[in-house]
Coordinates of C-alpha atoms in Angstrom, one line a residue:
M20 CA -17.0 -35.2 28.7
K21 CA -15.9 -31.6 29.2
N22 CA -14.4 -29.8 26.2
L23 CA -10.6 -29.5 26.4
I24 CA -10.8 -26.1 24.8
P25 CA -13.6 -23.8 26.1
S26 CA -15.7 -21.7 23.7
W27 CA -14.3 -18.4 25.0
V28 CA -10.8 -19.6 23.9
R29 CA -11.8 -21.7 20.8
V30 CA -13.9 -19.1 19.0
P31 CA -11.6 -16.1 19.2
V32 CA -8.5 -18.3 18.3
V33 CA -10.3 -19.7 15.2
F34 CA -11.5 -16.2 14.3
F35 CA -8.0 -14.7 14.4
I36 CA -6.5 -17.6 12.5
I37 CA -9.0 -17.2 9.7
F38 CA -8.4 -13.4 9.8
G39 CA -4.7 -14.0 9.6
L40 CA -5.0 -16.3 6.6
V41 CA -7.3 -13.8 4.8
E42 CA -4.8 -11.0 5.6
Y43 CA -2.0 -13.2 4.2
F44 CA -3.6 -13.7 0.8
I45 CA -5.1 -10.2 0.4
D46 CA -2.9 -7.4 -0.7
S47 CA -4.0 -4.7 1.8
G48 CA -0.9 -2.5 1.3
D49 CA -0.4 -1.9 5.0
K50 CA -0.1 -5.5 6.3
P51 CA 2.6 -6.1 9.0
A52 CA 5.9 -7.4 7.6
F53 CA 5.6 -10.7 9.4
M54 CA 2.4 -11.4 7.6
E55 CA 4.3 -11.7 4.3
Q56 CA 6.4 -14.6 5.5
P57 CA 5.4 -18.1 4.3
I58 CA 6.3 -19.5 7.7
V59 CA 3.5 -17.5 9.3
L60 CA 1.0 -19.1 6.9
L61 CA 2.3 -22.6 7.7
F62 CA 2.1 -21.9 11.4
L63 CA -1.5 -20.6 11.2
L64 CA -2.6 -23.6 9.1
L65 CA -0.9 -26.0 11.6
V66 CA -2.7 -24.4 14.6
L67 CA -6.0 -24.5 12.7
L68 CA -5.5 -28.2 11.9
V69 CA -4.5 -29.0 15.5
L70 CA -7.7 -27.3 16.8
I71 CA -9.8 -29.2 14.3
G72 CA -8.0 -32.5 15.3
I73 CA -8.6 -31.8 19.0
E74 CA -12.3 -31.0 18.5
S75 CA -12.7 -34.2 16.4
I76 CA -11.0 -36.4 18.9
V77 CA -13.0 -34.9 21.8
A78 CA -16.2 -35.3 19.9
S79 CA -15.4 -39.0 19.1
V80 CA -14.4 -39.8 22.6
D81 CA -17.5 -38.0 23.9
N82 CA -19.7 -40.1 21.6
I83 CA -18.1 -43.4 22.6
L84 CA -18.5 -42.6 26.3
Y85 CA -22.1 -41.5 25.8
Q86 CA -22.9 -44.7 24.0
S87 CA -21.4 -46.7 26.9
L88 CA -23.8 -45.2 29.4
D89 CA -27.0 -46.7 30.5
E90 CA -30.3 -44.8 30.2
A91 CA -30.0 -43.1 33.6
G92 CA -26.4 -42.1 32.8
K93 CA -27.4 -40.6 29.5
A94 CA -30.2 -38.6 31.2
R95 CA -27.8 -37.2 33.7
Y96 CA -25.3 -36.4 31.0
D97 CA -27.9 -34.6 28.9
A98 CA -29.1 -32.6 31.9
K99 CA -25.6 -31.6 32.7
R100 CA -24.9 -30.5 29.2
S101 CA -28.1 -28.5 29.0
K102 CA -27.0 -26.5 32.2
A103 CA -23.6 -25.6 30.9
P104 CA -23.1 -21.9 31.7
E105 CA -20.4 -20.9 29.4
F106 CA -21.4 -18.9 26.3
K107 CA -24.4 -21.0 25.4
W108 CA -25.2 -19.0 22.3
I109 CA -21.7 -19.7 21.0
N110 CA -22.2 -23.4 21.6
N111 CA -25.5 -23.3 19.8
L112 CA -24.0 -21.4 16.9
Y113 CA -21.1 -23.9 16.8
K114 CA -23.5 -26.8 16.7
K115 CA -25.6 -25.2 13.9
L116 CA -22.5 -24.6 11.8
L117 CA -21.6 -28.3 12.2
G118 CA -25.1 -29.4 11.4
Q119 CA -24.8 -32.6 13.3
K120 CA -27.5 -34.4 15.1
P121 CA -27.5 -34.3 18.9
I122 CA -26.0 -37.5 20.4
K123 CA -29.3 -38.6 21.8
E124 CA -30.9 -38.3 18.3
E125 CA -28.1 -40.2 16.4
H126 CA -30.1 -43.4 16.4
E127 CA -32.3 -41.8 13.8
I128 CA -29.5 -41.5 11.2
I129 CA -27.6 -44.8 11.9
L130 CA -27.1 -46.8 8.7
D131 CA -27.5 -50.5 8.5
H132 CA -23.8 -50.9 7.9
N133 CA -21.9 -52.6 10.8
Y134 CA -18.2 -53.1 10.7
D135 CA -17.1 -55.1 13.8
G136 CA -19.4 -53.1 16.0
I137 CA -18.6 -49.8 14.4
K138 CA -21.7 -48.1 13.0
E139 CA -21.9 -45.4 10.4
L140 CA -24.0 -42.2 10.6
D141 CA -25.8 -40.6 7.7
N142 CA -24.9 -37.0 8.6
N143 CA -25.6 -34.2 6.1
L144 CA -22.8 -31.9 5.0
P145 CA -22.1 -29.1 7.5
P146 CA -24.0 -25.9 6.7
W147 CA -20.7 -23.9 6.7
W148 CA -19.4 -26.2 3.9
I149 CA -22.6 -25.9 1.9
W150 CA -22.8 -22.1 2.2
G151 CA -19.1 -21.9 1.4
F152 CA -19.7 -23.9 -1.7
Y153 CA -22.5 -21.6 -2.7
A154 CA -20.3 -18.6 -2.1
T155 CA -17.7 -20.0 -4.5
I156 CA -20.4 -20.3 -7.2
V157 CA -21.4 -16.6 -6.6
F158 CA -17.8 -15.5 -6.6
A159 CA -17.1 -17.4 -9.9
A160 CA -20.2 -15.7 -11.5
V161 CA -19.1 -12.3 -10.4
Y162 CA -15.5 -12.9 -11.4
L163 CA -16.6 -14.2 -14.9
A164 CA -18.8 -11.1 -15.4
R165 CA -16.2 -8.6 -14.1
Y166 CA -13.1 -9.8 -15.9
H167 CA -14.4 -11.8 -19.0
V168 CA -17.6 -9.9 -19.9
F169 CA -16.9 -6.3 -18.9
N170 CA -13.1 -6.6 -19.3
G171 CA -12.2 -5.5 -15.8
E172 CA -8.7 -4.4 -14.9
N173 CA -6.4 -7.4 -14.8
Q174 CA -3.3 -7.9 -12.7
Y175 CA -0.9 -6.6 -15.3
Q176 CA -2.9 -3.4 -15.6
E177 CA -3.0 -3.1 -11.8
L178 CA 0.8 -3.6 -11.7
E179 CA 1.3 -0.9 -14.4
A180 CA -1.0 1.5 -12.4
K181 CA 0.9 0.9 -9.2
L182 CA 4.3 1.4 -10.9
A183 CA 3.1 4.7 -12.4
Q184 CA 1.9 5.8 -9.0
A185 CA 5.2 4.7 -7.5
K186 CA 7.1 6.9 -9.9
I187 CA 4.8 9.9 -9.0
D188 CA 5.4 9.2 -5.3
I189 CA 9.1 8.9 -5.8
E190 CA 9.3 12.3 -7.6
A191 CA 7.1 13.9 -4.8
Y192 CA 9.5 12.4 -2.2
K193 CA 12.6 13.7 -4.0
K194 CA 11.2 17.2 -3.8
T195 CA 11.2 17.1 -0.1
A196 CA 14.4 14.9 0.3
K197 CA 17.1 17.2 -1.0
N198 CA 19.9 14.8 -0.2
L199 CA 18.6 12.5 -3.0
V200 CA 19.6 15.1 -5.6
D201 CA 21.9 14.0 -8.4
I202 CA 23.2 15.3 -11.7
N203 CA 19.8 14.6 -13.4
T204 CA 17.6 16.2 -10.8
V205 CA 19.7 19.1 -9.4
E206 CA 18.2 22.6 -9.8
L207 CA 19.7 26.0 -9.0
L208 CA 19.0 26.8 -5.4
T209 CA 17.9 30.4 -4.7
E210 CA 16.8 30.4 -1.1
A211 CA 19.0 32.4 1.3
S212 CA 19.5 29.5 3.7
D213 CA 20.9 27.3 0.9
L214 CA 23.1 30.1 -0.5
N215 CA 24.5 30.8 3.0
A216 CA 25.2 27.1 3.5
G217 CA 26.9 27.1 0.1
K218 CA 29.0 30.1 1.1
T219 CA 30.2 28.4 4.3
I220 CA 31.2 25.3 2.3
Y221 CA 33.0 27.5 -0.2
E222 CA 34.9 29.4 2.4
V223 CA 36.1 26.2 4.1
N224 CA 37.0 24.2 1.0
C225 CA 37.3 26.4 -2.1
I226 CA 38.9 29.8 -1.2
A227 CA 42.4 28.3 -1.4
C228 CA 42.1 27.7 -5.1
H229 CA 39.4 30.1 -6.3
K230 CA 39.8 33.1 -3.8
A231 CA 37.0 34.5 -1.7
D232 CA 35.6 36.7 -4.5
G233 CA 35.8 33.8 -7.1
G234 CA 38.6 35.6 -9.1
G235 CA 40.7 32.4 -9.3
G236 CA 44.2 31.4 -8.3
I237 CA 45.3 27.8 -8.7
G238 CA 41.7 27.2 -9.9
P239 CA 40.0 29.1 -12.7
N240 CA 38.1 32.4 -12.5
L241 CA 34.5 31.7 -11.5
A242 CA 33.2 35.2 -12.4
D243 CA 33.7 35.2 -16.2
E244 CA 31.7 33.4 -18.8
H245 CA 34.3 30.9 -19.6
W246 CA 34.0 27.3 -18.3
I247 CA 36.4 24.4 -18.7
S248 CA 33.8 21.7 -18.0
G249 CA 30.7 23.6 -18.8
G250 CA 28.6 26.1 -16.9
G251 CA 25.1 25.9 -15.5
I252 CA 24.0 24.1 -12.3
K253 CA 24.2 20.6 -13.7
N254 CA 27.7 20.9 -15.1
V255 CA 29.0 22.7 -12.0
F256 CA 27.3 20.1 -9.8
K257 CA 29.0 17.3 -11.8
T258 CA 32.4 19.0 -11.7
V259 CA 32.3 19.5 -7.9
S260 CA 31.0 16.0 -7.4
E261 CA 33.2 14.1 -9.8
G262 CA 36.2 16.4 -10.0
G263 CA 37.8 18.3 -12.8
R264 CA 40.2 17.2 -15.5
A265 CA 42.1 14.0 -14.7
G266 CA 45.5 14.6 -13.2
K267 CA 45.4 18.4 -13.0
G268 CA 41.9 19.4 -12.1
M269 CA 39.9 19.7 -8.9
I270 CA 39.4 16.7 -6.7
A271 CA 36.1 14.9 -6.5
W272 CA 34.2 16.2 -3.5
K273 CA 31.5 13.5 -3.4
Q274 CA 33.5 11.6 -0.8
S275 CA 33.4 14.6 1.6
L276 CA 30.2 16.5 0.8
K277 CA 26.6 15.3 0.7
P278 CA 24.6 15.7 -2.5
L279 CA 22.7 18.6 -0.9
E280 CA 25.9 20.3 0.1
I281 CA 27.3 20.0 -3.4
A282 CA 24.1 21.5 -4.8
Q283 CA 24.4 24.4 -2.3
V284 CA 28.0 25.2 -3.0
S285 CA 27.4 24.9 -6.8
S286 CA 24.5 27.3 -6.6
Y287 CA 26.7 29.7 -4.5
V288 CA 29.5 29.4 -7.1
L289 CA 27.1 30.5 -9.8
Q290 CA 26.5 33.7 -7.8
F291 CA 29.9 34.9 -8.9
Q292 CA 28.8 35.2 -12.5
G293 CA 29.0 38.8 -13.7
T294 CA 30.8 40.1 -10.7
S295 CA 34.1 41.9 -10.7
P296 CA 36.9 40.2 -8.6
A297 CA 39.8 42.2 -7.3
E298 CA 42.4 40.2 -9.2
P299 CA 40.6 38.2 -11.9
K300 CA 42.5 35.3 -13.5
A301 CA 42.6 35.1 -17.2
P302 CA 39.7 33.3 -18.8
E303 CA 40.1 29.5 -19.3
G304 CA 37.9 27.2 -21.3
D305 CA 35.0 28.2 -23.5
I306 CA 32.1 30.5 -23.2
W307 CA 29.2 28.4 -22.1
I308 CA 25.8 29.0 -23.6
D309 CA 22.7 27.7 -21.7
P310 CA 20.9 25.4 -24.2
N311 CA 17.7 26.1 -22.4
N312 CA 18.0 29.8 -23.1
P313 CA 17.6 30.2 -26.9
K314 CA 17.5 34.0 -26.5
A315 CA 21.0 34.0 -25.0
T316 CA 22.2 31.8 -27.9
T317 CA 20.8 34.1 -30.5
E318 CA 22.3 37.2 -28.9
T319 CA 25.7 35.6 -28.7
Q320 CA 25.6 34.5 -32.4
E321 CA 24.6 38.0 -33.5
T322 CA 27.4 39.8 -31.5
P323 CA 30.5 37.5 -31.8
S324 CA 33.7 38.5 -30.1
D325 CA 37.2 37.8 -31.2
S326 CA 38.3 36.8 -27.7
T327 CA 35.6 34.2 -27.2
Q328 CA 35.4 30.6 -28.2
V329 CA 31.8 29.3 -28.5
Q330 CA 31.6 25.6 -27.4

């Protein structure tokens, strides 16, 4: 009886199914997204079971038909099978993996049991099953030595290592993704391109309240040392993003500007420090001292001024 599934189809399909199952259970880190779905695993298992079922049915029917032939028919059948042109080496390998006796030699392993004409064969276990069993023993020995004798890295340690690496990767990504900047990660921008972008944003949105030279009008003077909500890039970034004092301060610009744009305009605003506006507004708020600059703190404490209020 001719195989319903030829070897050139059967072997590659079985190979890719086994490969897919292995890929599903092994964390390779770059597996396709669909391979992480349980439905894929169930589909592969179903296809594999169907193929095994078809092969079993074909083999059973083939055996029944062969037994029903006379000696001449069996001879013709054997001759036809021996001349089969398709991938003979694959068929031979397939038979070796099954470890079954050829049909014409099955009379050698027939048991004495007879159930209503149904006879039982004393086949050995398939070689693939035996070698698979040996492989599990070897795997168990290596696993025992690796994790219980030499205290190899367990899954919790692997998770901690991956989390630590993920944090490093995130920080590295943030350095190149400026739009992810926030109050905790913002830094003073000094590149000309960023300052020019900040100047453009300032001229469009901020001149009406702070004037072009930062001298202040409706809003406070940006050129002196006094700050209502604190100076420095982090405080200025927060003020621009979240807004000033409730009810009478600047609006929150986070709805209109991107994080990078807020960082750019905040860095530009700090460029007004120490300049001399044409019509400076009177100081408001307190003198802000950079906590990360102890030298500036010491100098301020040594030369206090009656007109300043240290925060």
